[in-house]
Short mmCIF file of C-alpha atoms and ligand atoms in Angstrom, two decimals:
data_model
loop_
_atom_site.label_atom_id
_atom_site.label_comp_id
_atom_site.label_asym_id
_atom_site.label_seq_id
_atom_site.Cartn_x
_atom_site.Cartn_y
_atom_site.Cartn_z
CA UNK A 1 -17.12 3.74 -4.27
CA UNK A 2 -13.71 5.26 -3.50
CA UNK A 3 -11.47 4.88 -0.48
CA UNK A 4 -12.84 6.31 2.79
CA UNK A 5 -10.85 7.82 5.63
CA UNK A 6 -11.56 9.83 8.75
CA UNK A 7 -11.30 10.35 12.49
CA UNK A 8 -13.41 8.97 15.34
CA UNK A 9 -12.96 10.34 18.87
CA UNK A 10 -13.42 7.92 21.78
CA UNK A 11 -14.34 9.70 24.98
CA UNK A 12 -15.87 8.95 28.40
CA UNK A 13 -15.18 8.74 32.11
CA UNK A 14 -11.94 7.10 33.31
CA UNK A 15 -11.82 3.30 33.39
CA UNK A 16 -14.88 2.63 31.19
CA UNK A 17 -12.78 0.71 28.62
CA UNK A 18 -11.96 3.32 25.96
CA UNK A 19 -8.42 2.11 25.36
CA UNK A 20 -9.49 -1.55 25.47
CA UNK A 21 -12.05 -0.79 22.76
CA UNK A 22 -9.53 1.08 20.62
CA UNK A 23 -7.15 -1.89 20.87
CA UNK A 24 -9.90 -4.30 19.81
CA UNK A 25 -11.08 -2.07 16.97
CA UNK A 26 -7.55 -1.62 15.63
CA UNK A 27 -6.52 -5.21 16.30
CA UNK A 28 -3.21 -4.08 17.82
CA UNK A 29 -2.09 -3.01 21.26
CA UNK A 30 -2.11 0.73 20.69
CA UNK A 31 -2.96 2.01 24.15
CA UNK A 32 -2.13 0.64 27.57
CA UNK A 33 -5.03 -0.40 29.80
CA UNK A 34 -5.36 -1.05 33.51
CA UNK A 35 -7.93 -1.57 36.26
CA UNK A 36 -6.87 1.78 37.73
CA UNK A 37 -8.55 5.00 36.59
CA UNK A 38 -6.64 7.63 34.61
CA UNK A 39 -4.42 5.20 32.78
CA UNK A 40 -4.34 7.08 29.48
CA UNK A 41 -2.63 10.48 29.76
CA UNK A 42 -2.20 11.48 26.10
CA UNK A 43 -4.23 11.70 22.97
CA UNK A 44 -3.30 8.55 21.09
CA UNK A 45 -4.23 7.62 17.54
CA UNK A 46 -5.08 4.00 16.81
CA UNK A 47 -5.25 3.46 13.06
CA UNK A 48 -7.37 0.73 11.49
CA UNK A 49 -6.41 0.03 7.90
CA UNK A 50 -8.36 -2.07 5.43
CA UNK A 51 -8.29 -2.05 1.64
CA UNK A 52 -11.45 0.10 1.57
CA UNK A 53 -10.96 2.52 4.45
CA UNK A 54 -8.75 3.96 7.17
CA UNK A 55 -10.28 4.87 10.53
CA UNK A 56 -8.14 6.91 12.90
CA UNK A 57 -9.50 6.25 16.40
CA UNK A 58 -8.57 9.01 18.81
CA UNK A 59 -8.12 7.53 22.29
CA UNK A 60 -8.32 10.13 25.06
CA UNK A 61 -7.67 10.49 28.79
CA UNK A 62 -10.85 9.85 30.82
CA UNK A 63 -12.85 12.98 31.58
CA UNK A 64 -11.98 13.95 35.17
CA UNK A 65 -11.40 16.84 37.51
CA UNK A 66 -7.84 16.95 38.78
CA UNK A 67 -6.12 20.08 39.92
CA UNK A 68 -2.58 19.35 38.74
CA UNK A 69 -0.88 20.70 35.63
CA UNK A 70 -0.72 17.15 34.31
CA UNK A 71 -4.51 17.01 34.81
CA UNK A 72 -4.84 20.23 32.80
CA UNK A 73 -2.75 18.73 30.00
CA UNK A 74 -4.97 15.65 29.99
CA UNK A 75 -8.10 17.79 29.89
CA UNK A 76 -6.81 19.74 26.88
CA UNK A 77 -5.96 16.45 25.17
CA UNK A 78 -9.53 15.19 25.70
CA UNK A 79 -11.43 18.40 24.96
CA UNK A 80 -9.57 19.04 21.72
CA UNK A 81 -10.00 15.49 20.47
CA UNK A 82 -13.58 15.98 19.37
CA UNK A 83 -12.94 18.92 17.04
CA UNK A 84 -13.00 18.10 13.32
CA UNK A 85 -13.81 14.42 13.71
CA UNK A 86 -16.26 12.43 11.63
CA UNK A 87 -17.89 10.72 14.60
CA UNK A 88 -17.76 10.79 18.39
CA UNK A 89 -18.16 7.67 20.51
CA UNK A 90 -19.06 8.20 24.16
CA UNK A 91 -18.18 5.07 26.13
CA UNK A 92 -20.05 4.13 29.31
CA UNK A 93 -19.35 1.33 31.79
CA UNK A 94 -22.52 -0.78 31.97
CA UNK A 95 -22.22 -1.09 35.76
CA UNK A 96 -21.37 2.52 36.54
CA UNK A 97 -23.65 4.75 34.49
CA UNK A 98 -24.42 7.91 36.46
CA UNK A 99 -24.85 11.67 36.40
CA UNK A 100 -21.27 12.21 35.28
CA UNK A 101 -21.93 10.25 32.08
CA UNK A 102 -25.11 12.22 31.43
CA UNK A 103 -23.13 15.45 31.80
CA UNK A 104 -20.56 14.26 29.26
CA UNK A 105 -23.31 13.22 26.82
CA UNK A 106 -25.08 16.55 27.23
CA UNK A 107 -21.88 18.38 26.24
CA UNK A 108 -22.02 16.93 22.72
CA UNK A 109 -25.67 17.59 21.91
CA UNK A 110 -24.92 20.36 19.41
CA UNK A 111 -21.90 18.97 17.56
CA UNK A 112 -22.11 18.59 13.79
CA UNK A 113 -20.91 14.99 13.51
CA UNK A 114 -22.85 11.87 14.54
CA UNK A 115 -22.53 10.91 18.21
CA UNK A 116 -22.73 7.26 19.31
CA UNK A 117 -23.13 5.83 22.78
CA UNK A 118 -21.34 2.59 23.51
CA UNK A 119 -22.28 0.76 26.69
CA UNK A 120 -19.22 -1.39 27.35
CA UNK A 121 -18.57 -4.29 29.79
CA UNK A 122 -21.98 -5.61 28.83
CA UNK A 123 -20.98 -9.18 29.71
CA UNK A 124 -21.04 -8.36 33.43
CA UNK A 125 -24.71 -7.40 33.44
CA UNK A 126 -27.98 -8.48 31.83
CA UNK A 127 -30.85 -7.01 29.89
CA UNK A 128 -33.24 -6.76 32.87
CA UNK A 129 -30.74 -4.67 34.80
CA UNK A 130 -29.81 -2.58 31.78
CA UNK A 131 -33.33 -1.89 30.55
CA UNK A 132 -34.20 1.13 32.76
CA UNK A 133 -30.79 2.67 32.06
CA UNK A 134 -31.09 2.17 28.31
CA UNK A 135 -34.58 3.69 28.46
CA UNK A 136 -33.15 6.75 30.19
CA UNK A 137 -30.31 7.02 27.66
CA UNK A 138 -32.88 6.89 24.90
CA UNK A 139 -34.05 10.33 25.99
CA UNK A 140 -30.95 11.78 24.37
CA UNK A 141 -32.56 12.10 20.98
CA UNK A 142 -29.49 13.42 19.18
CA UNK A 143 -27.62 10.14 19.63
CA UNK A 144 -27.22 8.40 16.29
CA UNK A 145 -27.10 4.90 17.72
CA UNK A 146 -26.66 2.95 20.97
CA UNK A 147 -24.41 -0.06 20.85
CA UNK A 148 -23.61 -2.49 23.66
CA UNK A 149 -20.13 -4.00 23.63
CA UNK A 150 -17.66 -6.05 25.56
CA UNK A 151 -14.04 -5.29 24.74
CA UNK A 152 -12.93 -8.21 26.87
CA UNK A 153 -15.22 -10.78 25.20
CA UNK A 154 -15.02 -9.08 21.78
CA UNK A 155 -18.79 -8.61 21.57
CA UNK A 156 -20.17 -6.21 18.91
CA UNK A 157 -16.76 -4.78 18.01
CA UNK A 158 -17.28 -5.38 14.30
CA UNK A 159 -20.83 -4.02 14.46
CA UNK A 160 -19.46 -0.84 16.03
CA UNK A 161 -16.79 -0.53 13.38
CA UNK A 162 -19.35 -1.01 10.59
CA UNK A 163 -21.48 1.82 11.98
CA UNK A 164 -18.48 4.11 12.20
CA UNK A 165 -17.30 3.38 8.66
CA UNK A 166 -20.64 4.73 7.44
CA UNK A 167 -19.69 8.14 8.88
CA UNK A 168 -16.40 8.43 6.98
CA UNK A 169 -16.11 10.63 3.90
CA UNK A 170 -14.36 9.56 0.74
CA UNK A 171 -10.76 10.57 1.24
CA UNK A 172 -7.15 9.57 0.79
CA UNK A 173 -5.67 7.92 3.90
CA UNK A 174 -4.26 10.35 6.48
CA UNK A 175 -1.48 8.00 7.59
CA UNK A 176 0.63 5.40 5.80
CA UNK A 177 -1.59 2.33 5.55
CA UNK A 178 0.95 0.04 7.24
CA UNK A 179 1.01 2.06 10.48
CA UNK A 180 -1.30 1.47 13.43
CA UNK A 181 -0.42 4.47 15.60
CA UNK A 182 0.95 8.00 15.38
CA UNK A 183 3.17 7.41 18.40
CA UNK A 184 6.88 6.56 18.36
CA UNK A 185 8.41 3.28 19.50
CA UNK A 186 9.97 5.20 22.41
CA UNK A 187 6.55 6.42 23.51
CA UNK A 188 5.16 2.88 23.26
CA UNK A 189 8.05 1.58 25.40
CA UNK A 190 7.43 4.24 28.06
CA UNK A 191 3.78 3.31 28.13
CA UNK A 192 4.46 -0.43 28.39
CA UNK A 193 6.70 0.17 31.42
CA UNK A 194 4.03 2.40 32.98
CA UNK A 195 1.39 -0.25 32.33
CA UNK A 196 3.38 -2.82 34.30
CA UNK A 197 3.86 -0.32 37.12
CA UNK A 198 0.08 0.26 37.13
CA UNK A 199 -0.44 -3.48 37.24
CA UNK A 200 1.92 -4.38 40.06
CA UNK A 201 1.99 -1.32 42.31
CA UNK A 202 -0.79 -0.69 44.78
CA UNK A 203 -3.00 2.25 45.63
CA UNK A 204 -1.99 5.76 44.74
CA UNK A 205 1.62 5.05 43.77
CA UNK A 206 1.09 4.40 40.02
CA UNK A 207 -0.71 7.71 39.61
CA UNK A 208 2.43 9.53 40.69
CA UNK A 209 4.62 7.78 38.16
CA UNK A 210 5.97 8.82 34.80
CA UNK A 211 8.50 7.02 32.63
CA UNK A 212 11.31 8.52 30.58
CA UNK A 213 13.57 6.70 28.19
CA UNK A 214 17.11 7.97 28.81
CA UNK A 215 18.83 5.84 26.19
CA UNK A 216 17.57 3.78 23.24
CA UNK A 217 20.17 1.98 21.14
CA UNK A 218 18.94 -0.26 18.38
CA UNK A 219 21.32 -2.87 16.97
CA UNK A 220 20.68 -5.55 14.35
CA UNK A 221 19.50 -8.12 16.87
CA UNK A 222 19.32 -6.29 20.17
CA UNK A 223 17.69 -3.12 21.49
CA UNK A 224 19.29 -1.63 24.63
CA UNK A 225 16.98 0.60 26.61
CA UNK A 226 17.64 2.60 29.79
CA UNK A 227 14.52 4.01 31.36
CA UNK A 228 13.77 6.05 34.49
CA UNK A 229 10.63 5.60 36.49
CA UNK A 230 9.93 9.05 37.90
CA UNK A 231 8.18 9.20 41.24
CA UNK A 232 7.07 11.93 43.62
CA UNK A 233 8.85 10.95 46.83
CA UNK A 234 11.46 8.77 48.45
CA UNK A 235 8.95 6.47 50.15
CA UNK A 236 7.40 5.60 46.79
CA UNK A 237 10.87 5.11 45.30
CA UNK A 238 11.59 2.44 47.92
CA UNK A 239 8.29 0.69 47.24
CA UNK A 240 8.91 0.74 43.47
CA UNK A 241 12.34 -0.81 43.96
CA UNK A 242 10.99 -3.37 46.45
CA UNK A 243 13.06 -5.54 48.78
CA UNK A 244 16.33 -6.37 47.06
CA UNK A 245 14.99 -4.81 43.89
CA UNK A 246 12.24 -7.42 43.54
CA UNK A 247 9.44 -5.06 42.43
CA UNK A 248 11.60 -3.25 39.90
CA UNK A 249 12.70 -6.60 38.54
CA UNK A 250 9.09 -7.76 38.21
CA UNK A 251 8.11 -4.61 36.32
CA UNK A 252 11.22 -4.90 34.13
CA UNK A 253 10.79 -8.56 33.19
CA UNK A 254 7.16 -8.08 32.28
CA UNK A 255 7.80 -4.88 30.30
CA UNK A 256 10.74 -6.44 28.47
CA UNK A 257 8.51 -9.26 27.20
CA UNK A 258 6.02 -6.82 25.71
CA UNK A 259 8.72 -4.55 24.27
CA UNK A 260 10.34 -7.55 22.58
CA UNK A 261 7.03 -8.26 20.84
CA UNK A 262 6.79 -4.61 19.81
CA UNK A 263 10.26 -4.33 18.29
CA UNK A 264 10.59 -8.00 17.21
CA UNK A 265 14.13 -8.10 18.64
CA UNK A 266 15.81 -9.10 21.89
CA UNK A 267 15.65 -6.32 24.43
CA UNK A 268 17.96 -5.39 27.28
CA UNK A 269 16.01 -3.15 29.62
CA UNK A 270 17.65 -1.29 32.51
CA UNK A 271 15.20 0.40 34.84
CA UNK A 272 16.11 3.11 37.35
CA UNK A 273 13.93 5.03 39.81
CA UNK A 274 14.28 8.79 40.23
CA UNK A 275 12.50 11.14 42.59
CA UNK A 276 11.21 14.38 41.08
CA UNK A 277 9.15 16.09 43.73
CA UNK A 278 5.84 17.47 42.43
CA UNK A 279 6.66 16.72 38.79
CA UNK A 280 2.94 16.71 37.97
CA UNK A 281 2.81 20.41 38.79
CA UNK A 282 6.18 21.41 37.38
CA UNK A 283 5.84 22.77 33.85
CA UNK A 284 9.47 22.13 32.94
CA UNK A 285 9.40 18.57 34.25
CA UNK A 286 6.17 17.95 32.31
CA UNK A 287 7.69 19.28 29.10
CA UNK A 288 10.76 17.07 29.63
CA UNK A 289 8.45 14.08 30.03
CA UNK A 290 6.59 14.86 26.80
CA UNK A 291 3.48 16.46 28.31
CA UNK A 292 3.56 19.74 26.45
CA UNK A 293 0.22 21.28 25.47
CA UNK A 294 1.89 22.61 22.33
CA UNK A 295 2.54 19.05 21.12
CA UNK A 296 -0.97 17.63 21.51
N1 LIG B 301 -15.44 -6.80 32.38
C1 LIG B 301 -14.96 -5.99 31.43
N2 LIG B 301 -13.88 -5.24 31.70
C2 LIG B 301 -13.42 -4.43 30.72
C3 LIG B 301 -14.02 -4.35 29.43
N3 LIG B 301 -13.34 -3.45 28.69
C4 LIG B 301 -12.35 -2.99 29.49
N4 LIG B 301 -12.38 -3.59 30.71
C5 LIG B 301 -11.48 -3.38 31.85
O1 LIG B 301 -11.70 -2.10 32.39
C6 LIG B 301 -10.48 -1.55 32.90
C7 LIG B 301 -10.25 -0.18 32.27
O2 LIG B 301 -10.00 -0.34 30.88
P1 LIG B 301 -9.26 0.77 30.02
O3 LIG B 301 -9.38 0.37 28.61
O4 LIG B 301 -7.91 1.04 30.59
O5 LIG B 301 -10.22 2.02 30.34
P2 LIG B 301 -10.09 3.54 29.85
O6 LIG B 301 -11.48 4.04 29.66
O7 LIG B 301 -9.17 3.65 28.69
O8 LIG B 301 -9.47 4.22 31.15
P3 LIG B 301 -8.63 5.61 31.28
O9 LIG B 301 -7.50 5.55 30.30
O10 LIG B 301 -8.18 5.58 32.70
O11 LIG B 301 -9.59 6.72 31.01
C8 LIG B 301 -9.40 -2.56 32.57
O12 LIG B 301 -9.18 -3.36 33.72
C9 LIG B 301 -10.00 -3.38 31.44
O13 LIG B 301 -9.51 -4.70 31.39
C10 LIG B 301 -15.16 -5.20 29.18
O14 LIG B 301 -15.75 -5.23 28.10
N5 LIG B 301 -15.58 -5.99 30.23
MG1 LIG B 302 -7.39 4.66 28.47
#
């Protein structure tokens, strides 16, 4: 049989583990993850290459209802991700399956491609607790297969991949077979910095943050990066900087480590914090930050 290639959309509520699954399936850190909902804001391709096939996993922002223009951008990124794919995977969090998930599942009952349900975080529950929920899910007769996974413990990741490969048509690869994402190094750097901000900052602050790379100079042995953390107000700016710059330093040190792994060079990272009031609702600010609906 010839080479197979195709696209698989990964969708679901925020925080169910979509990006964690994509990272495990691809075997590379493609998408940032965090315990806070609405971590992923863009449509991100994670590309798994083997000698027999190429699967392009389409990671998406969690399905949600926000009123901002950024929220609208995220919704467009998610809704459009399921067009022209070879399979759709709806991810559920084993401990938080509810009406919202059923609504998402219902939306895909008439699509042409196979639809899979993945119940993730399975290691935190057990079969007795899951049984009534799985029985209820079974009522969705159009679902091709139910698979339980744990991205954290790497349970059933290969099994999931094997099922998805079966849905791919014979085709030439869509991307060079030595690439694992469609995103630029700059984008990956922005996301790494945002991931550390999500990790260290409390409550609502990380949701109001965006990151822009203002300068990126790559030398033979050293990459010099200047980046701005954009925030909505002065109070948040002070918290992000921390006393004597301690929080900004913490975010910077941690991000630098990951960026060094990404670029395989030493990195000098200078972080700044800028206030842009209401940037999430300001079309021009969003376009400047790379959130343009035209570019999805
Ligand atoms: N216990 C457990 N936690 C998991 C598992 N998979 C992911 N998580 C955690 O769940 C949280 C959310 O994971 P993400 O991969 O960022 O979730 P997401 O669905 O991409 O979230 P959004 O991008 O916000 O839509 C993180 O803290 C992950 O570490 C799992 O199998 N078990
Ligand atoms: Mg995500």
